[in-house]
Coordinates of C-alpha atoms in Angstrom, one line a residue:
X1 CA 0.0 0.0 0.0
X2 CA 2.0 3.0 -1.2
X3 CA 1.5 6.5 0.1
X4 CA 1.3 5.3 3.7
X5 CA 3.9 4.5 6.3
X6 CA 3.2 2.7 9.6
X7 CA 5.2 3.9 12.6
X8 CA 5.1 1.6 15.6
X9 CA 6.7 2.8 18.9
X10 CA 8.2 -0.1 20.9
X11 CA 9.5 -0.5 24.4
X12 CA 10.1 -4.0 25.6
X13 CA 7.1 -5.5 23.7
X14 CA 9.0 -8.4 22.0
X15 CA 6.2 -10.8 22.9
X16 CA 3.6 -8.8 20.9
X17 CA 5.6 -6.8 18.3
X18 CA 5.7 -9.6 15.7
X19 CA 1.9 -9.9 15.7
X20 CA 1.5 -6.2 15.3
X21 CA 3.8 -6.0 12.3
X22 CA 2.3 -9.2 10.7
X23 CA -1.2 -7.5 11.0
X24 CA 0.1 -4.4 9.2
X25 CA 1.6 -6.5 6.4
X26 CA -1.6 -8.4 6.1
X27 CA -3.3 -5.0 5.5
X28 CA -1.0 -4.2 2.6
X29 CA 1.3 -1.7 4.5
X30 CA 4.6 -1.8 2.6
X31 CA 6.7 0.6 4.8
X32 CA 6.8 -0.5 8.4
X33 CA 9.1 1.5 10.7
X34 CA 9.7 0.2 14.3
X35 CA 11.1 2.9 16.6
X36 CA 12.7 1.4 19.7
X37 CA 12.9 3.3 22.8
X38 CA 16.0 1.5 24.3
X39 CA 14.2 -1.9 25.0
X40 CA 16.2 -4.3 27.2
X41 CA 14.4 -7.4 25.8
X42 CA 14.9 -9.1 22.5
X43 CA 12.7 -7.0 20.4
X44 CA 15.3 -6.3 17.8
X45 CA 15.9 -10.1 17.3
X46 CA 12.2 -10.9 17.2
X47 CA 11.5 -8.3 14.6
X48 CA 14.4 -9.3 12.4
X49 CA 13.2 -13.0 12.6
X50 CA 9.6 -12.1 11.9
X51 CA 10.0 -9.4 9.3
X52 CA 13.5 -8.6 8.1
X53 CA 12.1 -5.8 5.8
X54 CA 10.7 -3.8 8.6
X55 CA 12.8 -0.9 9.4
X56 CA 14.4 -0.7 12.9
X57 CA 15.1 2.8 14.3
X58 CA 16.8 2.7 17.7
X59 CA 16.5 6.0 19.6
X60 CA 19.4 5.4 21.9
X61 CA 17.1 6.2 25.0
X62 CA 13.5 6.2 26.0
X63 CA 12.0 9.2 24.3
X64 CA 8.5 8.4 25.3
X65 CA 5.6 7.6 22.8
X66 CA 5.4 11.0 21.2
X67 CA 9.1 11.5 20.9
X68 CA 9.4 8.0 19.4
X69 CA 6.6 8.6 16.9
X70 CA 8.2 11.8 15.7
X71 CA 11.5 10.0 15.3
X72 CA 9.9 7.4 13.1
X73 CA 7.9 9.8 11.1
X74 CA 11.0 11.7 10.2
X75 CA 12.5 8.7 8.3
X76 CA 9.3 8.1 6.2
X77 CA 8.6 9.5 2.8
X78 CA 7.6 13.2 3.0
X79 CA 4.3 12.6 1.2
X80 CA 3.2 9.4 3.1
X81 CA 0.3 9.4 5.4
X82 CA 1.2 8.1 8.8
X83 CA -0.4 5.2 10.6
X84 CA 0.8 5.5 14.3
X85 CA 0.5 2.4 16.4
X86 CA 1.3 0.9 19.7
X87 CA 3.3 -2.4 19.4
X88 CA 0.6 -4.3 21.3
X89 CA -2.2 -3.8 18.8
X90 CA -3.2 -6.0 16.0
X91 CA -5.4 -4.7 13.1
X92 CA -8.5 -6.6 12.0
X93 CA -8.9 -7.2 8.3
X94 CA -10.0 -4.1 6.2
X95 CA -9.0 -1.6 9.0
X96 CA -6.3 0.3 7.1
X97 CA -8.6 0.5 4.0
X98 CA -11.4 1.9 6.3
X99 CA -9.0 4.5 7.9
X100 CA -7.7 5.7 4.4
X101 CA -11.4 5.8 3.1
X102 CA -12.4 8.1 6.0
X103 CA -9.3 10.2 5.4
X104 CA -9.7 10.5 1.7
X105 CA -13.4 11.1 1.6
X106 CA -13.1 14.3 3.7
X107 CA -10.2 16.7 2.7
X108 CA -10.6 18.6 5.9
X109 CA -10.0 15.6 8.1
X110 CA -6.5 15.6 9.5
X111 CA -6.6 12.5 12.0
X112 CA -8.7 9.5 11.9
X113 CA -8.9 7.1 15.0
X114 CA -9.7 3.4 14.8
X115 CA -12.1 1.6 17.0
X116 CA -10.0 0.0 19.8
X117 CA -11.2 -3.2 21.3
X118 CA -9.8 -5.1 24.4
X119 CA -8.8 -8.7 23.9
X120 CA -12.1 -9.9 25.6
X121 CA -14.0 -8.0 22.8
X122 CA -15.2 -5.1 24.8
X123 CA -14.7 -1.6 23.2
X124 CA -12.2 0.7 24.6
X125 CA -13.4 4.5 24.8
X126 CA -11.1 5.7 22.0
X127 CA -13.1 8.6 20.8
X128 CA -13.5 11.4 23.5
X129 CA -14.6 15.0 24.1
X130 CA -12.5 17.8 25.3
X131 CA -14.0 18.1 28.9
X132 CA -15.0 21.1 30.7
X133 CA -13.4 21.7 33.9
X134 CA -16.2 20.4 35.9
X135 CA -16.3 17.1 33.8
X136 CA -12.6 16.8 34.0
X137 CA -12.4 17.2 37.7
X138 CA -15.5 14.8 38.2
X139 CA -13.9 12.1 35.9
X140 CA -10.5 12.5 37.7
X141 CA -11.8 12.2 41.3
X142 CA -15.1 10.5 41.3
X143 CA -13.8 8.0 38.6
X144 CA -11.4 6.5 40.8
X145 CA -14.1 5.1 43.1
X146 CA -17.1 5.1 40.7
X147 CA -16.0 4.6 37.1
X148 CA -19.6 4.6 35.7
X149 CA -20.4 8.3 36.8
X150 CA -22.0 11.0 34.8
X151 CA -18.7 13.0 34.3
X152 CA -16.7 10.0 32.9
X153 CA -19.7 9.0 30.7
X154 CA -19.7 12.4 29.0
X155 CA -16.0 12.6 28.8
X156 CA -15.6 9.2 27.3
X157 CA -18.6 9.3 25.0
X158 CA -19.9 6.1 26.7
X159 CA -23.5 6.7 25.6
X160 CA -22.4 6.7 22.0
X161 CA -22.6 3.4 20.2
X162 CA -18.9 3.1 19.0
X163 CA -19.8 0.1 16.7
X164 CA -21.7 2.3 14.3
X165 CA -20.9 5.9 15.0
X166 CA -18.6 7.4 12.3
X167 CA -17.8 11.1 12.2
X168 CA -16.2 14.0 13.8
X169 CA -15.1 13.9 17.4
X170 CA -12.8 16.0 19.6
X171 CA -9.9 13.5 20.0
X172 CA -8.9 10.0 19.6
X173 CA -6.6 7.5 21.3
X174 CA -3.0 7.5 20.0
X175 CA -2.8 3.7 20.2
X176 CA -3.9 3.4 16.6
X177 CA -4.7 6.4 14.3
X178 CA -4.0 7.6 10.6
X179 CA -2.7 11.2 10.2
X180 CA -2.9 13.1 6.9
X181 CA 0.7 14.0 6.1
X182 CA -0.1 17.6 5.5
X183 CA -1.7 18.0 8.9
X184 CA 1.1 16.1 10.6
X185 CA 3.7 18.5 9.1
X186 CA 1.7 21.6 10.0
X187 CA 1.4 20.3 13.6
X188 CA 5.0 19.3 13.9
X189 CA 3.9 15.9 15.0
X190 CA 3.5 15.2 18.7
X191 CA 4.8 17.6 21.4
X192 CA 7.4 15.4 22.7
X193 CA 7.7 17.2 26.0
X194 CA 4.8 14.8 26.9
X195 CA 6.7 11.7 27.8
X196 CA 3.6 9.6 28.1
X197 CA -0.2 10.2 28.1
X198 CA -2.1 13.2 26.8
X199 CA 0.2 13.6 23.8
X200 CA -2.8 12.4 21.7
X201 CA -5.1 14.7 23.4
X202 CA -2.7 17.6 22.8
X203 CA -2.2 16.7 19.2
X204 CA -5.9 16.6 18.4
X205 CA -6.4 19.9 20.3
X206 CA -3.8 21.6 18.3
X207 CA -5.3 20.1 15.1
X208 CA -8.6 21.7 15.8
X209 CA -6.9 25.0 16.4
X210 CA -5.3 24.8 13.0
X211 CA -8.7 24.1 11.4
X212 CA -8.2 20.3 10.9
X213 CA -11.1 17.9 11.8
X214 CA -10.6 14.8 13.8
X215 CA -12.7 11.7 13.0
X216 CA -13.5 8.3 14.4
X217 CA -14.0 5.2 12.0
X218 CA -15.6 2.0 13.6
X219 CA -14.8 0.1 10.5
X220 CA -11.2 0.2 11.5
X221 CA -10.7 -2.2 14.3
X222 CA -7.5 -2.7 16.4
X223 CA -7.2 -5.2 19.2
X224 CA -5.1 -3.7 22.0
X225 CA -3.4 -5.5 24.9
X226 CA -3.6 -2.5 27.4
X227 CA -0.6 -1.5 29.5
X228 CA 1.9 -4.1 28.3
X229 CA 4.9 -1.6 28.3
X230 CA 3.6 0.9 30.9
X231 CA 3.0 -1.7 33.5
X232 CA 6.7 -2.4 33.6
X233 CA 7.2 1.1 35.2
X234 CA 3.7 1.4 36.9
X235 CA 4.4 4.1 39.4
X236 CA 6.4 6.2 37.2
X237 CA 3.7 6.0 34.5
X238 CA 1.0 7.1 37.1
X239 CA 3.2 10.1 37.8
X240 CA 3.7 10.8 34.1
X241 CA 0.0 10.5 33.5
X242 CA -0.9 13.2 35.9
X243 CA 2.1 15.4 34.9
X244 CA 0.9 15.3 31.4
X245 CA -2.7 16.1 32.5
X246 CA -1.4 19.1 34.3
X247 CA 0.7 20.2 31.4
X248 CA -2.4 20.1 29.1
X249 CA -4.6 21.8 31.5
X250 CA -2.1 24.7 32.0
X251 CA -1.7 25.0 28.3
X252 CA -5.4 25.1 27.4
X253 CA -7.1 26.8 30.3
X254 CA -7.9 30.4 29.6
X255 CA -9.7 33.5 31.1
X256 CA -11.1 33.4 34.5
X257 CA -10.7 29.6 34.7
X258 CA -7.0 30.0 35.2
X259 CA -7.8 31.1 38.8
X260 CA -8.9 27.5 39.4
X261 CA -5.6 26.1 38.4
X262 CA -4.3 25.7 42.0
X263 CA -7.4 23.6 42.7
X264 CA -6.7 21.5 39.7
X265 CA -3.1 21.0 40.7
X266 CA -4.1 19.9 44.2
X267 CA -6.8 17.5 42.7
X268 CA -4.4 15.9 40.3
X269 CA -1.7 15.4 43.0
X270 CA -4.4 13.8 45.3
X271 CA -5.5 11.6 42.4
X272 CA -2.0 10.5 41.6
X273 CA -1.5 9.6 45.3
X274 CA -4.6 7.6 45.4
X275 CA -3.8 5.8 42.2
X276 CA -0.4 4.9 43.5
X277 CA -2.1 3.5 46.7
X278 CA -4.6 1.5 44.7
X279 CA -1.8 0.1 42.6
X280 CA 0.1 -0.9 45.7
X281 CA -3.0 -2.6 47.1
X282 CA -3.4 -4.6 43.7
X283 CA 0.2 -5.7 44.2
X284 CA -0.3 -6.9 47.8
X285 CA -3.5 -8.8 46.7
X286 CA -1.6 -10.5 43.9
X287 CA 1.1 -11.9 46.2

């Protein structure tokens, strides 16, 4: 499939990487770039054995997801659309065709997200809205103890049937999406100051600011094994998650709402502490 390059950002995902690349090849993707964020497993050997034609781009350090994707995009053809993927996803048949169809049918669409499914067949909330401050705080705090709350439902579009809804959304998950090359170049790719999390939120927010539309295409389906890489550094990832949320909030909050930023900062700090405590409890229970 010419005119398209896949960029897979890898970190210690050797057990899943080969399946990801095989699913891309089955979809007709000719140019596959695997960017490696200094893995300590045998990812390089696994990829070489599974697909010697895939391009291996070592970063020499852990640049995070956005930084890795930017590094991969830089070595692709300058006119190629970019399919950005996690290494722990596999594409279902027809997914790349569906993403390209959605992109090519609407010249104003800059980013198209796939329908993300968990291995058990449940649907992950990939398309989301930009939450107002009330919904953001409600989701962040209430969601820790009551996941099915009104704030989270609005933010994650849980009352929308993601098996049939196709169209414009505020933002989509970065685990599998297709970016129009013109839009990607105008945006300068991801803001790689986000190490992990919210880089996809930020990318789509900036796309809207530049006049690009963001779309969701349920005909493109990707099965995602959640947290394979991030679970290896669970507490650091919790901290990075909340750090990224704070960065995005600081960047996008305007007017009188900036007076509430100290409250948001305190809430995020509390949420991070509770999340770490919950993680520790899960570890105790597992032993």
